[in-house]
Coordinates of C-alpha atoms and ligand atoms in Angstrom, one line a residue:
X30 CA 20.5 8.9 9.9
X31 CA 18.7 10.2 6.9
X32 CA 15.1 9.1 8.0
X33 CA 12.7 10.8 6.1
X34 CA 9.6 9.3 7.8
X35 CA 6.8 11.4 7.4
X36 CA 8.1 13.9 4.9
X37 CA 6.6 14.4 1.5
X38 CA 8.6 15.2 -1.4
X39 CA 8.1 16.3 -4.9
X40 CA 10.4 15.1 -7.7
X41 CA 10.0 16.7 -11.0
X42 CA 10.8 14.9 -14.2
X43 CA 10.9 11.8 -12.3
X44 CA 9.6 9.3 -14.8
X45 CA 13.2 7.9 -15.9
X46 CA 16.8 8.2 -15.1
X47 CA 18.3 10.6 -12.5
X48 CA 14.7 11.7 -11.6
X49 CA 13.4 7.9 -10.9
X50 CA 16.6 7.1 -9.0
X51 CA 15.8 10.2 -6.8
X52 CA 12.2 9.1 -6.2
X53 CA 13.2 5.7 -5.6
X54 CA 16.0 6.6 -3.0
X55 CA 13.7 9.3 -1.1
X56 CA 10.8 6.6 -0.9
X57 CA 13.3 4.1 0.4
X58 CA 14.1 6.4 3.3
X59 CA 10.4 6.7 4.0
X60 CA 9.4 9.7 2.5
X61 CA 6.1 9.9 0.6
X62 CA 6.9 10.9 -2.8
X63 CA 5.0 12.6 -5.8
X64 CA 6.5 11.3 -8.9
X65 CA 5.9 14.1 -11.5
X66 CA 6.8 13.8 -15.2
X67 CA 5.3 15.4 -18.4
X68 CA 4.7 12.0 -19.7
X69 CA 1.8 10.5 -17.7
X70 CA 2.9 6.9 -18.4
X71 CA 6.2 7.1 -17.0
X72 CA 5.3 8.8 -13.9
X73 CA 3.0 6.1 -13.0
X74 CA 5.5 3.2 -14.1
X75 CA 8.2 4.6 -11.3
X76 CA 5.4 5.4 -8.9
X77 CA 4.0 1.9 -9.2
X78 CA 7.5 0.0 -8.6
X79 CA 8.1 2.2 -5.3
X80 CA 4.7 1.2 -4.3
X81 CA 5.6 -2.5 -5.1
X82 CA 8.5 -2.4 -3.2
X83 CA 6.8 -1.2 0.2
X84 CA 7.3 2.9 -0.6
X85 CA 4.7 5.3 -0.6
X86 CA 4.2 7.2 -3.9
X87 CA 1.7 8.8 -6.2
X88 CA 2.2 9.6 -9.8
X89 CA 1.3 13.4 -10.8
X90 CA 1.8 14.6 -14.4
X91 CA 2.1 17.9 -15.0
X92 CA 4.5 20.4 -17.1
X93 CA 6.9 22.7 -14.9
X94 CA 7.0 25.1 -17.6
X95 CA 3.2 25.9 -16.7
X96 CA 2.8 27.8 -13.7
X97 CA -0.9 27.0 -13.3
X98 CA -0.4 23.2 -13.8
X99 CA 2.4 23.4 -11.0
X100 CA 0.1 25.0 -8.4
X101 CA -2.6 22.2 -9.4
X102 CA -0.1 19.5 -8.9
X103 CA 0.9 20.7 -5.7
X104 CA -2.6 21.1 -4.3
X105 CA -3.4 17.6 -5.7
X106 CA 0.0 16.2 -3.8
X107 CA -1.5 17.9 -0.7
X108 CA -5.0 16.1 -1.1
X109 CA -3.2 12.7 -1.4
X110 CA -0.7 12.8 1.3
X111 CA -2.8 15.2 3.6
X112 CA 0.5 17.2 3.9
X113 CA 2.3 20.1 2.4
X114 CA 5.5 19.2 0.5
X115 CA 8.5 19.2 2.6
X116 CA 11.1 18.5 0.1
X117 CA 11.2 19.8 -3.7
X118 CA 13.8 18.3 -6.3
X119 CA 13.6 20.1 -9.3
X120 CA 15.2 17.7 -11.7
X121 CA 13.4 18.1 -15.0
X122 CA 16.2 20.1 -16.9
X123 CA 16.0 18.6 -20.5
X124 CA 13.3 19.9 -22.8
X125 CA 11.8 17.8 -25.9
X126 CA 13.3 20.3 -28.0
X127 CA 16.8 20.4 -26.0
X128 CA 18.2 23.2 -28.4
X129 CA 21.6 21.3 -28.6
X130 CA 23.9 22.6 -31.6
X131 CA 26.4 25.5 -32.2
X132 CA 24.8 28.9 -31.2
X133 CA 25.2 30.4 -34.7
X134 CA 23.3 27.3 -36.4
X135 CA 20.5 27.5 -33.6
X136 CA 17.2 28.9 -34.7
X137 CA 15.9 31.7 -32.2
X138 CA 12.7 29.8 -31.9
X139 CA 14.6 27.2 -30.2
X140 CA 16.4 29.6 -27.5
X141 CA 13.8 29.6 -25.1
X142 CA 13.3 25.8 -24.3
X143 CA 16.1 25.3 -22.0
X144 CA 15.6 28.4 -20.4
X145 CA 11.7 27.7 -19.5
X146 CA 12.1 24.2 -18.1
X147 CA 15.2 25.0 -16.1
X148 CA 14.6 28.6 -14.9
X149 CA 11.3 29.2 -15.2
X150 CA 10.5 25.6 -14.3
X151 CA 12.6 26.2 -10.8
X152 CA 10.6 29.6 -10.3
X153 CA 7.2 27.8 -10.6
X154 CA 8.0 24.9 -8.3
X155 CA 9.6 27.0 -5.7
X156 CA 7.3 29.5 -5.7
X157 CA 4.1 26.8 -5.4
X158 CA 6.1 24.9 -2.4
X159 CA 8.0 27.8 -0.5
X160 CA 5.3 29.4 1.8
X161 CA 4.2 26.4 3.2
X162 CA 7.7 25.2 4.1
X163 CA 8.5 28.4 5.7
X164 CA 5.5 28.5 7.6
X165 CA 6.1 25.0 8.8
X166 CA 9.9 26.0 9.8
X167 CA 11.4 23.0 7.7
X168 CA 12.1 22.5 4.1
X169 CA 14.4 21.2 1.6
X170 CA 14.9 22.4 -1.8
X171 CA 17.3 20.4 -4.3
X172 CA 17.9 21.7 -7.7
X173 CA 19.7 19.6 -10.4
X174 CA 21.9 21.3 -12.3
X175 CA 24.9 20.1 -14.4
X176 CA 28.7 21.0 -14.7
X177 CA 27.9 22.9 -18.1
X178 CA 26.5 25.7 -16.0
X179 CA 30.0 26.6 -15.1
X180 CA 32.3 25.0 -17.5
X181 CA 32.5 26.2 -21.4
X182 CA 32.6 23.6 -24.0
X183 CA 32.2 23.2 -27.8
X184 CA 29.5 20.4 -27.5
X185 CA 26.8 22.7 -28.3
X186 CA 25.4 23.2 -25.2
X187 CA 25.4 27.3 -24.7
X188 CA 21.7 27.5 -24.4
X189 CA 21.6 24.7 -21.8
X190 CA 24.6 25.7 -19.9
X191 CA 23.0 29.4 -19.9
X192 CA 19.7 28.1 -18.4
X193 CA 21.6 26.1 -15.8
X194 CA 23.9 29.0 -14.7
X195 CA 20.9 31.1 -14.2
X196 CA 19.0 28.7 -12.1
X197 CA 21.8 28.3 -10.1
X198 CA 22.1 31.8 -9.5
X199 CA 18.6 32.2 -8.6
X200 CA 18.8 29.2 -5.9
X201 CA 21.9 31.0 -4.3
X202 CA 19.5 33.9 -3.8
X203 CA 16.8 32.1 -2.4
X204 CA 19.0 30.2 0.2
X205 CA 19.7 33.5 1.9
X206 CA 16.0 34.5 1.8
X207 CA 14.5 31.3 3.3
X208 CA 17.5 30.0 5.4
X209 CA 16.0 31.7 8.7
X210 CA 13.0 29.8 8.3
X211 CA 14.7 26.6 8.6
X212 CA 14.6 26.1 4.6
X213 CA 17.7 24.8 2.8
X214 CA 18.4 25.3 -0.6
X215 CA 21.0 23.7 -2.6
X216 CA 22.1 22.7 -6.2
X217 CA 23.5 19.5 -7.1
X218 CA 25.4 19.9 -10.1
X219 CA 25.8 16.4 -12.2
X220 CA 28.5 15.2 -14.7
X221 CA 27.8 13.1 -17.4
X222 CA 25.2 10.4 -16.6
X223 CA 25.1 6.5 -18.1
X224 CA 21.7 7.7 -20.0
X225 CA 23.7 10.1 -22.0
X226 CA 23.5 9.5 -25.6
X227 CA 26.5 10.3 -28.2
X228 CA 29.7 8.6 -29.3
X229 CA 31.7 10.6 -27.1
X230 CA 30.2 9.2 -23.9
X231 CA 33.2 6.2 -23.8
X232 CA 35.9 8.6 -24.2
X233 CA 34.7 10.8 -21.9
X234 CA 34.0 8.1 -19.2
X235 CA 37.8 6.8 -19.6
X236 CA 39.1 10.2 -18.7
X237 CA 36.8 10.5 -15.3
X238 CA 39.0 9.6 -12.6
X239 CA 36.4 7.0 -11.3
X240 CA 36.3 5.7 -14.9
X241 CA 32.7 5.7 -15.0
X242 CA 29.7 8.0 -15.8
X243 CA 27.0 8.7 -13.0
X244 CA 24.0 6.4 -12.4
X245 CA 20.5 7.1 -11.0
X246 CA 21.6 5.4 -7.7
X247 CA 24.5 7.9 -7.3
X248 CA 22.1 11.0 -7.6
X249 CA 19.6 9.3 -5.3
X250 CA 22.1 8.9 -2.7
X251 CA 23.4 12.5 -2.9
X252 CA 19.9 14.1 -2.6
X253 CA 18.9 12.1 0.6
X254 CA 21.7 13.8 2.0
X255 CA 20.7 17.2 0.9
X256 CA 17.0 16.3 1.8
X257 CA 17.7 15.1 5.3
X258 CA 17.5 16.7 8.9
X259 CA 21.3 16.2 9.1
X260 CA 21.9 18.6 6.3
X261 CA 20.6 21.5 8.2
X262 CA 23.5 23.4 8.0
X263 CA 24.3 22.8 4.4
X264 CA 22.7 25.4 2.1
X265 CA 23.2 27.9 -0.6
X266 CA 25.8 25.6 -2.3
X267 CA 26.5 24.2 -5.4
X268 CA 28.0 20.6 -5.0
X269 CA 29.6 18.6 -7.8
X270 CA 28.7 15.0 -8.3
X271 CA 30.7 14.1 -11.3
X272 CA 33.3 11.2 -10.4
X273 CA 36.0 13.7 -10.2
X274 CA 35.7 15.1 -13.8
X275 CA 35.7 18.5 -12.7
X276 CA 37.4 19.4 -9.0
X277 CA 36.8 22.9 -8.3
Ligands
LIG317 N1 22.2 12.9 -18.3 C1 23.1 13.4 -18.2 O1 24.0 13.1 -18.3 C2 23.2 14.9 -17.2 C3 24.5 15.4 -17.0 C4 24.3 16.6 -16.3 C5 23.0 17.2 -15.4 N2 21.8 16.5 -15.8 C6 20.5 17.0 -15.3 O2 20.0 15.8 -14.7 C7 18.4 16.0 -14.8 C8 18.1 14.8 -15.4 O3 18.5 14.4 -16.4 P1 18.0 13.1 -17.0 O4 19.3 12.9 -18.2 O5 17.7 12.0 -16.2 O6 16.8 13.6 -17.9 P2 16.0 12.7 -19.2 O7 15.5 13.3 -20.1 O8 16.2 11.2 -19.1 O9 14.2 12.5 -17.9 C9 13.9 13.7 -17.5 C10 12.5 13.7 -17.4 O10 11.8 14.9 -17.3 C11 10.8 14.8 -18.0 N3 10.4 16.4 -18.6 C12 10.6 16.8 -19.7 N4 9.8 18.1 -19.8 C13 9.4 18.2 -18.4 C14 8.5 19.1 -18.2 N5 8.5 20.5 -18.8 N6 7.8 19.0 -17.0 C15 7.8 18.0 -16.3 N7 8.7 16.9 -16.7 C16 9.5 17.1 -17.8 C17 10.8 13.9 -19.1 O11 9.6 13.4 -19.9 C18 11.9 12.8 -18.7 O12 10.8 11.8 -18.4 C19 18.2 17.1 -15.8 O13 18.2 18.5 -15.0 C20 19.4 17.2 -16.7 O14 19.8 18.6 -16.8 C21 21.7 15.1 -16.9

């Protein structure tokens, strides 16, 4: 089960943490993986690790907020692997200028960052890969989201939550459009991860039923399922992966 041999995957923001875990997991199942990141050295490090452990990977740095750069990156991937992208995981979602803070304190110049990377980033990436997936009659899109999309908090995440809500809605609609072509489109909504900074994380972990934060391996395993042939009847869904912290 979950054999991805012969498939080509693109993981955005894969230079560290959850994205790196996703890239490693897909490669371990046999996929050829494009390790994308804005920071070229990060992408290269993860790609080199995968190659050293016997997998197939290539680092391709681009900015998901730049539609031309995304198209060029996808073209480069096709040239490297001799195949179109079968699996897209849009994981990049935290901009350098995160825009975290109580909304009333945030300068309007910071409103765009979370929306650009999450919502427009998803649009650019899906636009660059969907035609070839539909023509091939097989494709997998996995969007990485957050519990912040559907649960309000006073942690200063209003812009981020708005962007994640937006992309979840976008993904639901796309699933309806491309389902007849054998392309599934799902969202994985993560709870707090081990790399999250902040004094509150230990207290949050203590309240999670599984008593721990999420790891890159947790995320990678869930993405492998969604990317697999076996998940062909799973589409249009938002799956929570959060240790039980939210149960709706
Ligand atoms: N960390 C958490 O606790 C947490 C919780 C819920 C959801 N998430 C989501 O999980 C995903 C991964 O989060 P993470 O904490 O591993 O992120 P991270 O910031 O640790 O790593 C993401 C990578 O994306 C890259 N990146 C940033 N902007 C980019 C761009 N424009 N184009 C290409 N790459 C870009 C960064 O260089 C970085 O290497 C995000 O979508 C995030 O919203 C994270």
